[in-house]
Each structure stands twice: as structure tokens, then as C-alpha cells.
JSON list of C-alpha atoms in Angstrom, two decimals:
[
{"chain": "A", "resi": 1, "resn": "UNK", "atom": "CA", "xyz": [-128.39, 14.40, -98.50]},
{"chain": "A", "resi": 2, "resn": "UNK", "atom": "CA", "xyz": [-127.64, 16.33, -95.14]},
{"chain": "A", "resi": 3, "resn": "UNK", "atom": "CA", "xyz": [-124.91, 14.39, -93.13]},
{"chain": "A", "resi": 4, "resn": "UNK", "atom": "CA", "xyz": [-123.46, 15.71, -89.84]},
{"chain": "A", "resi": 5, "resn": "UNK", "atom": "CA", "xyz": [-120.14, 13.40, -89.03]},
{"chain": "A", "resi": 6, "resn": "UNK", "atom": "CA", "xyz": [-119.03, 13.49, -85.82]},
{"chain": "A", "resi": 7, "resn": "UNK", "atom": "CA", "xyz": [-115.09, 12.37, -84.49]},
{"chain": "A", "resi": 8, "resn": "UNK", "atom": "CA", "xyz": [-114.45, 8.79, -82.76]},
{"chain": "A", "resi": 9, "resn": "UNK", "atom": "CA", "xyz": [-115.24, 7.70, -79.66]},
{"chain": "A", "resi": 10, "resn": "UNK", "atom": "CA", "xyz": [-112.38, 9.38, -76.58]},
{"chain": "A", "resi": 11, "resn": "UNK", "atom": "CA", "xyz": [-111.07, 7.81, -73.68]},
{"chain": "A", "resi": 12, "resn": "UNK", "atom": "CA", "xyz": [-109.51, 10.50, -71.23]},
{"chain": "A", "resi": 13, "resn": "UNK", "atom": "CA", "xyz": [-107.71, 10.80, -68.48]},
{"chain": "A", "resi": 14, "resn": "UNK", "atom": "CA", "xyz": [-109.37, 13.39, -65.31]},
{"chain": "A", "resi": 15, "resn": "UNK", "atom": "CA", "xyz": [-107.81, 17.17, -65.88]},
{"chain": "A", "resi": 16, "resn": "UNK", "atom": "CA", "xyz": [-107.19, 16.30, -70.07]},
{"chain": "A", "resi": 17, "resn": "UNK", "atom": "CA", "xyz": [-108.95, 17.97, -72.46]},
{"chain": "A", "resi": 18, "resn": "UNK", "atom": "CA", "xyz": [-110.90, 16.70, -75.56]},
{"chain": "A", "resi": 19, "resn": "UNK", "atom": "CA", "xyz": [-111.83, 18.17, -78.72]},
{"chain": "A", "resi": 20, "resn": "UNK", "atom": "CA", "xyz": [-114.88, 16.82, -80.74]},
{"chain": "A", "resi": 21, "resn": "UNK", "atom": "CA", "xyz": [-115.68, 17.77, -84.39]},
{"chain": "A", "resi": 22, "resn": "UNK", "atom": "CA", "xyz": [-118.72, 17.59, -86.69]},
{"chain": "A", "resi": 23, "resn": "UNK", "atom": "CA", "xyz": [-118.42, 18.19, -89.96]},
{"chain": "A", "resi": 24, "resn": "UNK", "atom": "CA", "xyz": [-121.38, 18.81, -92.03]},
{"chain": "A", "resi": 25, "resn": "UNK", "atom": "CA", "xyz": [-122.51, 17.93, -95.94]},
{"chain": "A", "resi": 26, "resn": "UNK", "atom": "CA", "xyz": [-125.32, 18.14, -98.29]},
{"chain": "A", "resi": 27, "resn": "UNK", "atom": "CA", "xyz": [-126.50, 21.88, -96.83]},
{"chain": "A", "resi": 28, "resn": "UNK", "atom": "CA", "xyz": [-125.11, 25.18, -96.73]},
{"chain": "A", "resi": 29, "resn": "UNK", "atom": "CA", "xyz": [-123.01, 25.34, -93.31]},
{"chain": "A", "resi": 30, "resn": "UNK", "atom": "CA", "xyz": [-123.94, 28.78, -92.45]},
{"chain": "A", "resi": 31, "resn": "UNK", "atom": "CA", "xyz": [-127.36, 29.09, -92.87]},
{"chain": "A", "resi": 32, "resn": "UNK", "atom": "CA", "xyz": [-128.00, 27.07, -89.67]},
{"chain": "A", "resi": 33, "resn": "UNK", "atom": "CA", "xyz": [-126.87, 27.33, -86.04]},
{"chain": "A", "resi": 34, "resn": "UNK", "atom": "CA", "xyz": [-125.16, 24.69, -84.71]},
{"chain": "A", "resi": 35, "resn": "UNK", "atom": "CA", "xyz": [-126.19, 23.19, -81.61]},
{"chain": "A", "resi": 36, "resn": "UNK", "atom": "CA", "xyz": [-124.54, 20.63, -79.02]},
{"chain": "A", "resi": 37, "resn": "UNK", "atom": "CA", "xyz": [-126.71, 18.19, -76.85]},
{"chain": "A", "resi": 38, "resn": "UNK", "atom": "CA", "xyz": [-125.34, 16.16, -74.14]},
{"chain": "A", "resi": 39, "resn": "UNK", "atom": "CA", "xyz": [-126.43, 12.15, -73.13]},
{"chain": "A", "resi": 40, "resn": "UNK", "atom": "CA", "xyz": [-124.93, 11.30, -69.76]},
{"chain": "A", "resi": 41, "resn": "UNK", "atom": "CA", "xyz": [-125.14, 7.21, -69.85]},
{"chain": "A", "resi": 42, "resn": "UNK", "atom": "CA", "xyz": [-128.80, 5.78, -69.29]},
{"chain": "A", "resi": 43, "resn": "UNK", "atom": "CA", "xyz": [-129.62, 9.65, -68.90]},
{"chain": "A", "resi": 44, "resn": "UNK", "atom": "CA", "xyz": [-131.63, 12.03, -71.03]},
{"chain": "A", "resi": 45, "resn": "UNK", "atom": "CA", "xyz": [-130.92, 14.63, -73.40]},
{"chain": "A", "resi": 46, "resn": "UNK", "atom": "CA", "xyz": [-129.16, 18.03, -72.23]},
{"chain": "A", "resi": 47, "resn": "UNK", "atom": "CA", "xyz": [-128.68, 21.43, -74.79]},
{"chain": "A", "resi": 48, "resn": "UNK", "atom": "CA", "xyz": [-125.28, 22.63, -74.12]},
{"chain": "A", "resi": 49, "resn": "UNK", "atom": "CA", "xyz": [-125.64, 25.41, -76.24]},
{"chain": "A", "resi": 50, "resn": "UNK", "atom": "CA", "xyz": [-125.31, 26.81, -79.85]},
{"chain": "A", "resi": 51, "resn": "UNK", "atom": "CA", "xyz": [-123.28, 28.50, -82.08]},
{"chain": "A", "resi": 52, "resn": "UNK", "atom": "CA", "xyz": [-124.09, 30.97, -84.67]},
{"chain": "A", "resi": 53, "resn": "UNK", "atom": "CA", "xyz": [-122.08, 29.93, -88.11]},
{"chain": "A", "resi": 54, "resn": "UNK", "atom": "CA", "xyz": [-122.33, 33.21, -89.89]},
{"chain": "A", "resi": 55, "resn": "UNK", "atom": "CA", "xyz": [-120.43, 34.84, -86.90]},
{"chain": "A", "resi": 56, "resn": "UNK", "atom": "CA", "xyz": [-118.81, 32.64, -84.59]},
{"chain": "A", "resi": 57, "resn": "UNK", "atom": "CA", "xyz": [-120.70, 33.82, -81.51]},
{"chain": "A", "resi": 58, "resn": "UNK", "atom": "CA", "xyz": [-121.56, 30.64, -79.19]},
{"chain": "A", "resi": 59, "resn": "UNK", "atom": "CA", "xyz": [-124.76, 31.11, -76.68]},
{"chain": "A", "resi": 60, "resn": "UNK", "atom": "CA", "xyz": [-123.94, 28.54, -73.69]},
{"chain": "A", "resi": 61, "resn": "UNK", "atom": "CA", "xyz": [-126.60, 26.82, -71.40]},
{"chain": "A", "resi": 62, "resn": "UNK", "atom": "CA", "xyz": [-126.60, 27.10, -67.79]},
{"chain": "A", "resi": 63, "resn": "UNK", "atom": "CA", "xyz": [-123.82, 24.65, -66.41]},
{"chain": "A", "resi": 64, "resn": "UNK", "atom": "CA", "xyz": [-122.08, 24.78, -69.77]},
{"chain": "A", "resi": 65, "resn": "UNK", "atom": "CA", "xyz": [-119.79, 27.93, -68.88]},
{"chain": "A", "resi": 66, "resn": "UNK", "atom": "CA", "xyz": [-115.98, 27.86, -68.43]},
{"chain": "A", "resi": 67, "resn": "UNK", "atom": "CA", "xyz": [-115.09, 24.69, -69.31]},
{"chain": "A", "resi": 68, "resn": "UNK", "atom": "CA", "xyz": [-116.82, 23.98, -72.68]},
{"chain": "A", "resi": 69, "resn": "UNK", "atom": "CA", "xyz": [-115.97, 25.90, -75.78]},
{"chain": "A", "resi": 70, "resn": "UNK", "atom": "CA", "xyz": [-117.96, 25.67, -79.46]},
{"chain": "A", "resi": 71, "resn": "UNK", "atom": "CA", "xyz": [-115.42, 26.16, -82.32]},
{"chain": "A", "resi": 72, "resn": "UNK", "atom": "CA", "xyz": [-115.92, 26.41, -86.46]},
{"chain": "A", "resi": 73, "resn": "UNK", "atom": "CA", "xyz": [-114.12, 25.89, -89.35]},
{"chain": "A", "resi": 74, "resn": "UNK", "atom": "CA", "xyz": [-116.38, 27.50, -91.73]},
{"chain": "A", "resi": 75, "resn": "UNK", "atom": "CA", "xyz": [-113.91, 26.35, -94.72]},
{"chain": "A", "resi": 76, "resn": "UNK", "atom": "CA", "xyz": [-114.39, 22.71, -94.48]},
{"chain": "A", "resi": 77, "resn": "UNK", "atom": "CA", "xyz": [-117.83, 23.07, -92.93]},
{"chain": "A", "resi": 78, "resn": "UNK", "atom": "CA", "xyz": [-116.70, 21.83, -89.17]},
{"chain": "A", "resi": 79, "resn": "UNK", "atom": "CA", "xyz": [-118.10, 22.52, -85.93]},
{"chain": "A", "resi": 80, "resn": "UNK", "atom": "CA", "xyz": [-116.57, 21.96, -82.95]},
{"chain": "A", "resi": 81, "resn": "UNK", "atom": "CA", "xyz": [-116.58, 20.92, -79.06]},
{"chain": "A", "resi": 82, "resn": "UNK", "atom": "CA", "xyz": [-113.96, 21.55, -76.78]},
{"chain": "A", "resi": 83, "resn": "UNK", "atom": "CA", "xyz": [-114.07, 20.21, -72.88]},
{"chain": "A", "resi": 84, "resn": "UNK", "atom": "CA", "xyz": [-110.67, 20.92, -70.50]},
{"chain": "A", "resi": 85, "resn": "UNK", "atom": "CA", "xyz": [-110.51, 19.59, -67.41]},
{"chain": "A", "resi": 86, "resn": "UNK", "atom": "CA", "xyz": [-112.37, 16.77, -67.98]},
{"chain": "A", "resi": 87, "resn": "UNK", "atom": "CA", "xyz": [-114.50, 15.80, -65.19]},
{"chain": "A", "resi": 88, "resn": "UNK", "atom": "CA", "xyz": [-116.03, 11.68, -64.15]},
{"chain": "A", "resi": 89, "resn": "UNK", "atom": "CA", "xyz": [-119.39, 13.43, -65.13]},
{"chain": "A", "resi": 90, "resn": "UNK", "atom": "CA", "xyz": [-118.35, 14.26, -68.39]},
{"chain": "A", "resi": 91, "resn": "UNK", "atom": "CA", "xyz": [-118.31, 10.61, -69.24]},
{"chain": "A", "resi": 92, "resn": "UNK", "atom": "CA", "xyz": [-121.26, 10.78, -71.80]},
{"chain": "A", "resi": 93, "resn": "UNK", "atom": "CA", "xyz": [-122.60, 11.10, -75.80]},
{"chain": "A", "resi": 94, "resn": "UNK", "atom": "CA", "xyz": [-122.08, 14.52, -77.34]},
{"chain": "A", "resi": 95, "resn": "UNK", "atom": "CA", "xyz": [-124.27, 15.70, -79.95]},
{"chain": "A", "resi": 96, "resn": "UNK", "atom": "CA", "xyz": [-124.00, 17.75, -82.97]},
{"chain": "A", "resi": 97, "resn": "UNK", "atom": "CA", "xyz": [-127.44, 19.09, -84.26]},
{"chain": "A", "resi": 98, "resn": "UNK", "atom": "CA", "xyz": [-129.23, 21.89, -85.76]},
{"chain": "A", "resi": 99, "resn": "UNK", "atom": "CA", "xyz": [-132.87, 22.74, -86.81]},
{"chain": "A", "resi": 100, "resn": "UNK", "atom": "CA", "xyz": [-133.64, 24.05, -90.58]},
{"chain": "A", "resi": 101, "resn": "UNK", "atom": "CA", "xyz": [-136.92, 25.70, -89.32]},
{"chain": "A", "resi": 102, "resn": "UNK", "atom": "CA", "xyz": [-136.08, 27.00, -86.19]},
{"chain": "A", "resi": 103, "resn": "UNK", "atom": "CA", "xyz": [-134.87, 25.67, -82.55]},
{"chain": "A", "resi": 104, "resn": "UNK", "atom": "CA", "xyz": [-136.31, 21.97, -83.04]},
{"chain": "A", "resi": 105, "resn": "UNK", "atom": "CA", "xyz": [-133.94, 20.13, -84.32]},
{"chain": "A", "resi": 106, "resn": "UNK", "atom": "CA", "xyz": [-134.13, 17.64, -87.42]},
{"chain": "A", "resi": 107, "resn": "UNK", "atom": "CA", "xyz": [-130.54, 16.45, -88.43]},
{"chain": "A", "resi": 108, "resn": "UNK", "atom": "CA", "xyz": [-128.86, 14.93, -85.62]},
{"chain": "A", "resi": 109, "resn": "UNK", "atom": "CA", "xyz": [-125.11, 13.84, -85.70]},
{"chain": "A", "resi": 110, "resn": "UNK", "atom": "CA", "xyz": [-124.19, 9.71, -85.11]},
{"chain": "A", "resi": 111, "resn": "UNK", "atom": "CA", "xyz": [-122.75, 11.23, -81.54]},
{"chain": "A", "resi": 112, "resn": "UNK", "atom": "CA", "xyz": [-119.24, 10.49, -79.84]},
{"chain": "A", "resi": 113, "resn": "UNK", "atom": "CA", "xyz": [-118.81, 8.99, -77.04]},
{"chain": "A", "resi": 114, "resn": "UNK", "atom": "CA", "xyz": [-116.35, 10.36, -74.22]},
{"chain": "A", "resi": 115, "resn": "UNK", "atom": "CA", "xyz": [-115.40, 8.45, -71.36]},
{"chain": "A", "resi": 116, "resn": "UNK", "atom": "CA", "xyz": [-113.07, 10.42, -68.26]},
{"chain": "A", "resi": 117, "resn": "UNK", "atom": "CA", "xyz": [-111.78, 7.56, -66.22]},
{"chain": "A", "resi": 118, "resn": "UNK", "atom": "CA", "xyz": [-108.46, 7.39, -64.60]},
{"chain": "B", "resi": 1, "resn": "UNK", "atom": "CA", "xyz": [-135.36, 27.85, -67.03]},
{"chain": "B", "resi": 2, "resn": "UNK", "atom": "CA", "xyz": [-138.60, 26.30, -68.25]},
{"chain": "B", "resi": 3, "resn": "UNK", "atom": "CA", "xyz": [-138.52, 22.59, -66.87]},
{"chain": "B", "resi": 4, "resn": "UNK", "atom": "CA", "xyz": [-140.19, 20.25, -69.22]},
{"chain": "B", "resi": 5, "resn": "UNK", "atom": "CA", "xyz": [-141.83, 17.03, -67.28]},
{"chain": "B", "resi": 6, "resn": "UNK", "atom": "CA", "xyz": [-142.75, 14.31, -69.07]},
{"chain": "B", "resi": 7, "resn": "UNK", "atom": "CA", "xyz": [-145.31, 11.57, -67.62]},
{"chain": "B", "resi": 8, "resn": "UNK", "atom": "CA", "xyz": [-145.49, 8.13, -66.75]},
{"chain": "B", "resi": 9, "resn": "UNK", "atom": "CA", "xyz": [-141.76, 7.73, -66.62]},
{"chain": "B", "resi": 10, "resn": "UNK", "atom": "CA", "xyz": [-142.32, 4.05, -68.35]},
{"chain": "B", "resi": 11, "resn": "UNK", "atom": "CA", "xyz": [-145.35, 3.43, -70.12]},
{"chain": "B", "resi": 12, "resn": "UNK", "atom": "CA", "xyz": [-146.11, -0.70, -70.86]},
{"chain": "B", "resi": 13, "resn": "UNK", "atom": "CA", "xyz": [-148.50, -0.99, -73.75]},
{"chain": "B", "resi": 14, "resn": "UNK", "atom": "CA", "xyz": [-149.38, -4.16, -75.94]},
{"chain": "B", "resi": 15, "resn": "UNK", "atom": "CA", "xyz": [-148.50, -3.75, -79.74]},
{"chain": "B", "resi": 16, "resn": "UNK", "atom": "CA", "xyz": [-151.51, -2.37, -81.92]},
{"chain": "B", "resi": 17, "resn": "UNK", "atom": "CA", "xyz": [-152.52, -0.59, -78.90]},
{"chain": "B", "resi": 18, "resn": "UNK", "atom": "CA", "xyz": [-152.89, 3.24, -78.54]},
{"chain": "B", "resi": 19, "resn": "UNK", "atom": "CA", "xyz": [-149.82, 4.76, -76.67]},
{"chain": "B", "resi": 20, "resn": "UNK", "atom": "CA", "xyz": [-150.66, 8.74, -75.20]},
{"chain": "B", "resi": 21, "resn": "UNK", "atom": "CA", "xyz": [-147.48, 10.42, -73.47]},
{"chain": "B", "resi": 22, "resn": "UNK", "atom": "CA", "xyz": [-147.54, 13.82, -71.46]},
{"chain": "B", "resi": 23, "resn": "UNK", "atom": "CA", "xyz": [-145.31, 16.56, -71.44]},
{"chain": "B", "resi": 24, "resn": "UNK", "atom": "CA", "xyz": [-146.17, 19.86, -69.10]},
{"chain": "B", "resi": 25, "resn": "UNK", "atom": "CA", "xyz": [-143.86, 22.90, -68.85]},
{"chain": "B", "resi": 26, "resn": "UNK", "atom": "CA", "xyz": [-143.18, 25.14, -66.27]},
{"chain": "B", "resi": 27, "resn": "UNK", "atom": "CA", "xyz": [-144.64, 28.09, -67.94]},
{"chain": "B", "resi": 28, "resn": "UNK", "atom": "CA", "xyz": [-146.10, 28.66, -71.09]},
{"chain": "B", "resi": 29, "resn": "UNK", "atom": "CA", "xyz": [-144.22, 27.60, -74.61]},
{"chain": "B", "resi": 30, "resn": "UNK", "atom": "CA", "xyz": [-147.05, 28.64, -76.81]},
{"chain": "B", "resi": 31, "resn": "UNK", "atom": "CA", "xyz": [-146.90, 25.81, -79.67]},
{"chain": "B", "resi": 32, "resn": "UNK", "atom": "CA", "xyz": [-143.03, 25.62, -79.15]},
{"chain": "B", "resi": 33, "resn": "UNK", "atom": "CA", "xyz": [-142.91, 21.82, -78.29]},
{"chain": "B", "resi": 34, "resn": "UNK", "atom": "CA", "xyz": [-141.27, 19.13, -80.36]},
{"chain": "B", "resi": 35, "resn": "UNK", "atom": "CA", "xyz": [-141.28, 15.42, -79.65]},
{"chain": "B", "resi": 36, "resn": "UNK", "atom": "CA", "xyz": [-138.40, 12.99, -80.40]},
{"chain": "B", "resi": 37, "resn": "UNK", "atom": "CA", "xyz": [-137.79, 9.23, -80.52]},
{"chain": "B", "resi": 38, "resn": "UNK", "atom": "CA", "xyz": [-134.66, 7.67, -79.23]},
{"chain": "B", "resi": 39, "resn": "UNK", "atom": "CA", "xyz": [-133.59, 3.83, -79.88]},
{"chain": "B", "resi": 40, "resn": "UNK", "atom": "CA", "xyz": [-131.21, 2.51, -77.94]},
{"chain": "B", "resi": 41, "resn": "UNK", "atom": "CA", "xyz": [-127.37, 3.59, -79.63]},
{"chain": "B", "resi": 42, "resn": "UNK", "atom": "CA", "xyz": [-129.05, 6.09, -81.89]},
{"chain": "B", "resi": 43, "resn": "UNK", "atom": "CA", "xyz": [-129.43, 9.56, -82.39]},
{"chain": "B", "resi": 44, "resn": "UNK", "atom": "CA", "xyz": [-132.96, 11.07, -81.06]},
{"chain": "B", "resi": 45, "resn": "UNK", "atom": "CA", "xyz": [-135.32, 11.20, -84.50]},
{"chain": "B", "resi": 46, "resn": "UNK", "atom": "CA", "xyz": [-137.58, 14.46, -84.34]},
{"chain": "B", "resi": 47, "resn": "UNK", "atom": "CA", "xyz": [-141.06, 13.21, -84.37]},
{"chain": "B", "resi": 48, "resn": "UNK", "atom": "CA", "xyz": [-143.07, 16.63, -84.10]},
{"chain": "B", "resi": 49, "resn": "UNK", "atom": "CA", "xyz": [-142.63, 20.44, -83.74]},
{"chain": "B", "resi": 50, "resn": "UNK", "atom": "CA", "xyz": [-144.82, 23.07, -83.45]},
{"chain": "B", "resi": 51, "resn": "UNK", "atom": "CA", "xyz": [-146.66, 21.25, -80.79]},
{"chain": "B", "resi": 52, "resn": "UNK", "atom": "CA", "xyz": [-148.73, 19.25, -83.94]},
{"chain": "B", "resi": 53, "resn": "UNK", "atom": "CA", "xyz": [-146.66, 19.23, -87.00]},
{"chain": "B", "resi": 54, "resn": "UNK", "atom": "CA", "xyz": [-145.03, 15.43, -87.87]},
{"chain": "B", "resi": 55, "resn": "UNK", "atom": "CA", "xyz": [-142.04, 15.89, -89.06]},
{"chain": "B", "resi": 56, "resn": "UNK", "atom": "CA", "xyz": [-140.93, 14.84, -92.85]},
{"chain": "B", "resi": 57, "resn": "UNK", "atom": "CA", "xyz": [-141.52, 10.99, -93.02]},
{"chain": "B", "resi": 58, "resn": "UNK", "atom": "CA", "xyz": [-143.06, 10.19, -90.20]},
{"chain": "B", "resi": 59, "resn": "UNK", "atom": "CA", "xyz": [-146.23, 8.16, -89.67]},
{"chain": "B", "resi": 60, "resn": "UNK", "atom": "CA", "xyz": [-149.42, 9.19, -89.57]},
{"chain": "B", "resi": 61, "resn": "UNK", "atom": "CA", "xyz": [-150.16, 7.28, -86.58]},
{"chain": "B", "resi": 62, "resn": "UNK", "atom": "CA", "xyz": [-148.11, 10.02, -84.45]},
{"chain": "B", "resi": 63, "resn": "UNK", "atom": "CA", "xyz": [-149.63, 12.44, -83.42]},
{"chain": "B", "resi": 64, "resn": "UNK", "atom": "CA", "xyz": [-149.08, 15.83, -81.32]},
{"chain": "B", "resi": 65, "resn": "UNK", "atom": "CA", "xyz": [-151.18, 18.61, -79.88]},
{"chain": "B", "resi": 66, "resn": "UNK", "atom": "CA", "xyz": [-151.54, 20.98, -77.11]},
{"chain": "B", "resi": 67, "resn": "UNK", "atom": "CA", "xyz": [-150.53, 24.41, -76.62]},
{"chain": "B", "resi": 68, "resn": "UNK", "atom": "CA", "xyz": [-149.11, 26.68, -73.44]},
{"chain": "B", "resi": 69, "resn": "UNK", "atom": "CA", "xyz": [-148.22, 24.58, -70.79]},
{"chain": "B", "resi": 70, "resn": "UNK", "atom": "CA", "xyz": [-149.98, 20.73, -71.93]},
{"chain": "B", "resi": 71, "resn": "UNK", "atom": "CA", "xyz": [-148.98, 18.45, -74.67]},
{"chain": "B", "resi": 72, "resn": "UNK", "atom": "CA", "xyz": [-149.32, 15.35, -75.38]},
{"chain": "B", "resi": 73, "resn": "UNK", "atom": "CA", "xyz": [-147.80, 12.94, -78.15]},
{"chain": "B", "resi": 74, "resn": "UNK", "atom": "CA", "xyz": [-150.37, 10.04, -79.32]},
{"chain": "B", "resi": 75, "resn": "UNK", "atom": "CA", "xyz": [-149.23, 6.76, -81.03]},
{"chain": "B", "resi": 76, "resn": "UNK", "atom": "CA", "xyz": [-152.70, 5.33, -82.27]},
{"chain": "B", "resi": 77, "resn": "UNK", "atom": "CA", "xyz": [-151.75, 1.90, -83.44]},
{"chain": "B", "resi": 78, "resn": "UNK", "atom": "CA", "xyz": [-148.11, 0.69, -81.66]},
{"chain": "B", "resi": 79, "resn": "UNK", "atom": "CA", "xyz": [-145.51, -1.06, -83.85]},
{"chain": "B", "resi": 80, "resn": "UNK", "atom": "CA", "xyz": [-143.05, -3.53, -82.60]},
{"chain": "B", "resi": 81, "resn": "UNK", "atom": "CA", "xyz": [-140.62, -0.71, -84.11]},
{"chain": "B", "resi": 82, "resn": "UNK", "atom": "CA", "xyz": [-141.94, 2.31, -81.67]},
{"chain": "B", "resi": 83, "resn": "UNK", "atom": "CA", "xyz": [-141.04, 0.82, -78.65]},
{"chain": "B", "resi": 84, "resn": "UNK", "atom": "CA", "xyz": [-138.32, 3.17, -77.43]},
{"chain": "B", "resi": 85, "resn": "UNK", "atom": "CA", "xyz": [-137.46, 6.07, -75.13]},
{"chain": "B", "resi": 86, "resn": "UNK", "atom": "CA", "xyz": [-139.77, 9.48, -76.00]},
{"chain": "B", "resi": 87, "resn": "UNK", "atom": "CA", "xyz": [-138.46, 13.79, -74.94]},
{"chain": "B", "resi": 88, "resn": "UNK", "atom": "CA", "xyz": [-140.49, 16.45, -75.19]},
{"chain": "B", "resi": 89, "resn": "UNK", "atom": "CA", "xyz": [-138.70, 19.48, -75.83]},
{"chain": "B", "resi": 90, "resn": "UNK", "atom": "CA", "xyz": [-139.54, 23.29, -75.52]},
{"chain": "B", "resi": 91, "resn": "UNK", "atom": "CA", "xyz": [-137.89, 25.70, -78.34]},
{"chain": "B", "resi": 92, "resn": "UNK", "atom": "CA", "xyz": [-139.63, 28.56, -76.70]},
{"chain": "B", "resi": 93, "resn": "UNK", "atom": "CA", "xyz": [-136.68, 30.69, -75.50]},
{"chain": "B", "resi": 94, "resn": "UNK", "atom": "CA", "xyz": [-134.24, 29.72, -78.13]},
{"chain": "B", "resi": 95, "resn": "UNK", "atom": "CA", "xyz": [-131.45, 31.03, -75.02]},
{"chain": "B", "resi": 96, "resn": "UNK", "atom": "CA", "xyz": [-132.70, 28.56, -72.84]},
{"chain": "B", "resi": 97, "resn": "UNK", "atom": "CA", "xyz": [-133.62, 25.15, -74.66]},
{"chain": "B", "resi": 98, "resn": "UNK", "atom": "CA", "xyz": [-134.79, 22.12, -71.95]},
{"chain": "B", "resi": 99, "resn": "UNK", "atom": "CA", "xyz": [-135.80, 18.99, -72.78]},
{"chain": "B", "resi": 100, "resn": "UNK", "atom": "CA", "xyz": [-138.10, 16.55, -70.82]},
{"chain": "B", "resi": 101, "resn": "UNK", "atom": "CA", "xyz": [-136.48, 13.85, -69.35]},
{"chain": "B", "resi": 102, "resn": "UNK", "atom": "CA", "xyz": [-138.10, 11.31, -70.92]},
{"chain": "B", "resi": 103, "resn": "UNK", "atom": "CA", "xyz": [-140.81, 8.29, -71.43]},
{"chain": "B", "resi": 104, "resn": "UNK", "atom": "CA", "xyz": [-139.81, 5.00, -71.96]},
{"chain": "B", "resi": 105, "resn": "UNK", "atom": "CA", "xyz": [-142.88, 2.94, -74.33]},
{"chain": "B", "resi": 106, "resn": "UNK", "atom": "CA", "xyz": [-142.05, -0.62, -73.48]},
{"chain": "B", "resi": 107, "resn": "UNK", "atom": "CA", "xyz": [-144.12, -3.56, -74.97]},
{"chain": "B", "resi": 108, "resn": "UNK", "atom": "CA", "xyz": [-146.74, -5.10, -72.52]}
]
């Protein structure tokens, strides 16, 4: 069945940088875009973005330039999320998602939590 | 940016009661509207797309429709197990993705 496994839970310090990973299973890796949704505590759901897995090419959202960088590892079927200079309001769930008929999306990763606190 | 806005912010209705949430958009999304479920520490659960199509497994008592700029998600019989926070979100400009920000069903 279609699993998307996302990395631990991160506690970092303001200014570090953090590196999130979601590794997919039971589909093939590239037929789908990738997407990344943020969940600021007790907020709702932001799109960050996507990246295509056939080429590499990320698409950012508004307010997701500069510091936020989508990643792959197409051999071991890995996406990933990169944030530098972490930021208080960074503190939030990351998701890993993707839609198999288009831009709704139906597998969802469990999330990982990243706190920024000094 | 299309903004998605999602009404009553917290909806109270008693169990085996009909539940109807609203979504509006800023401009038109043709049928480009899905609806997810989110329980507390899990991942949202994708509901309905295409404005009216449930998703794979879900109940028949969901329900979607609306087109353009109005939609509306209808739970005809509530379960103890669908009390939980609903998004609406728009798919329409796959560059530019927005969500609503949310209805919270909470039991009356």
C-alpha cells in the first residue's frame, strides 16, 4: 500500500537549519509531484509548494521563497524539505503529500513536527 | 491568489444531525474544490474533489457540490467519529494552491 514516511520530530535553535525527508513506498515515485503543506500550531493548512519528481524542478508558494528548498533522492524514493535560518514562526507540522489524479491530494505523510525556540 | 473562506468558523451540531459547511472563493475554481477532514494529531483525510466526487472509502453520508465560486460539503447523518476540524481547498491554479482556513464540527 502507498506509505509516505516522514523524519522525527526537530527541536532548533533560531538561525539553524533543518532538513526534513519523506520517503515514499507502494507507488512509483516519479509519476507524482510532490507537494509540502505547512500546520502552524492550532492553525490551518498552508501549500508551500511542489516539486516535480521526473525533473527536479520545485514551484514555491508565495512566502515560501529564499529560505525553503524541496530536494529528491529519486534512488531511494525520498523527498525532501530544507528550512535555514529558522525563524519562531517556523515552529509548526510539515507535510509531505501528493495527489494521484491531479492537485487534490489523497496520500498524506504522518507530518514532523519542528519547533525553533532558543 | 484565490482566497478560499470557509463559514461558520465552529459549527455545534447534535450527533445524527445534518452538518452543511461553506466554502466561497475569491474567483471562480470551476469544480476544482476538494474537502478534507482533520482529527486532532493526524494528517488531513481527503474527503472530496472535483467539487462532488467522495473520495475512495468514504461514506456516503458526505457529500459535496457546487461549482465557480460556492461549495458546500454536507454531512447528512453526524457520527460521534466526524466531529473534527473541515478545509476546503481550491486546485484550480495548480501554481497557486490555497486552502480555506477551516470549520471546526463540534458536538452540540
Amino acid at each position: 500500500q502507498v506509505q509516505l514516511v516522514q523524519s522525527g520530530s526537530e527541536l532548533k535553535k533560531p538561525g539553524a537549519s533543518v532538513k526534513v525527508s519523506c520517503k515514499a513506498s507502494g507507488y512509483t515515485f516519479t509519476s507524482y509531484a510532490m507537494n509540502w503543506v505547512r500546520q502552524a500550531p492550532g492553525q490551518g493548512l498552508e501549500w508551500m509548494g511542489w516539486i516535480n519528481t521526473n525533473t527536479g524542478n520545485p514551484t514555491y508558494a508565495q512566502g515560501f521563497t529564499g529560505r525553503f528548498v524541496f530536494s529528491l533522492d529519486t534512488s531511494v524514493s525520498t523527498a525532501y524539505l530544507q528550512i535555514s535560518s529558522l525563524k519562531a514562526e517556523d515552529t509548526a507540522v510539515y507535510y509531505c503529500t501528493y495527489g494521484s489524479g491531479s492537485y487534490f491530494f489523497d496520500y498524506w505523510g504522518q507530518g514532523t513536527l519542528v519547533t525553533v525556540s532558543s | 491568489e484565490i482566497v478560499m473562506t470557509q463559514s461558520p468558523a465552529t459549527l455545534s451540531v447534535s450527533p445524527g444531525e445534518r452538518a452543511t459547511l461553506s466554502c466561497r472563493a475569491s474567483q471562480s475554481v470551476s469544480s476544482n474544490l476538494a474537502w478534507y477532514q482533520q482529527k486532532p494529531g493526524q494528517a488531513p483525510r481527503l474527503l472530496i474533489y472535483g467539487a462532488s466526487t467522495r473520495a475512495t472509502g468514504i461514506p456516503a453520508r458526505f457529500s459535496g457540490s457546487g461549482s465557480g465560486t460556492e461549495f458546500t460539503l454536507t454531512i447528512s447523518s453526524l457520527q460521534s467519529e466526524d466531529f473534527a476540524v473541515y478545509y476546503c481547498q481550491q486546485y484550480n491554479n495548480w501554481l497557486s494552491i490555497t486552502f480555506g482556513q477551516g470549520t471546526r464540527l463540534e458536538i452540540k
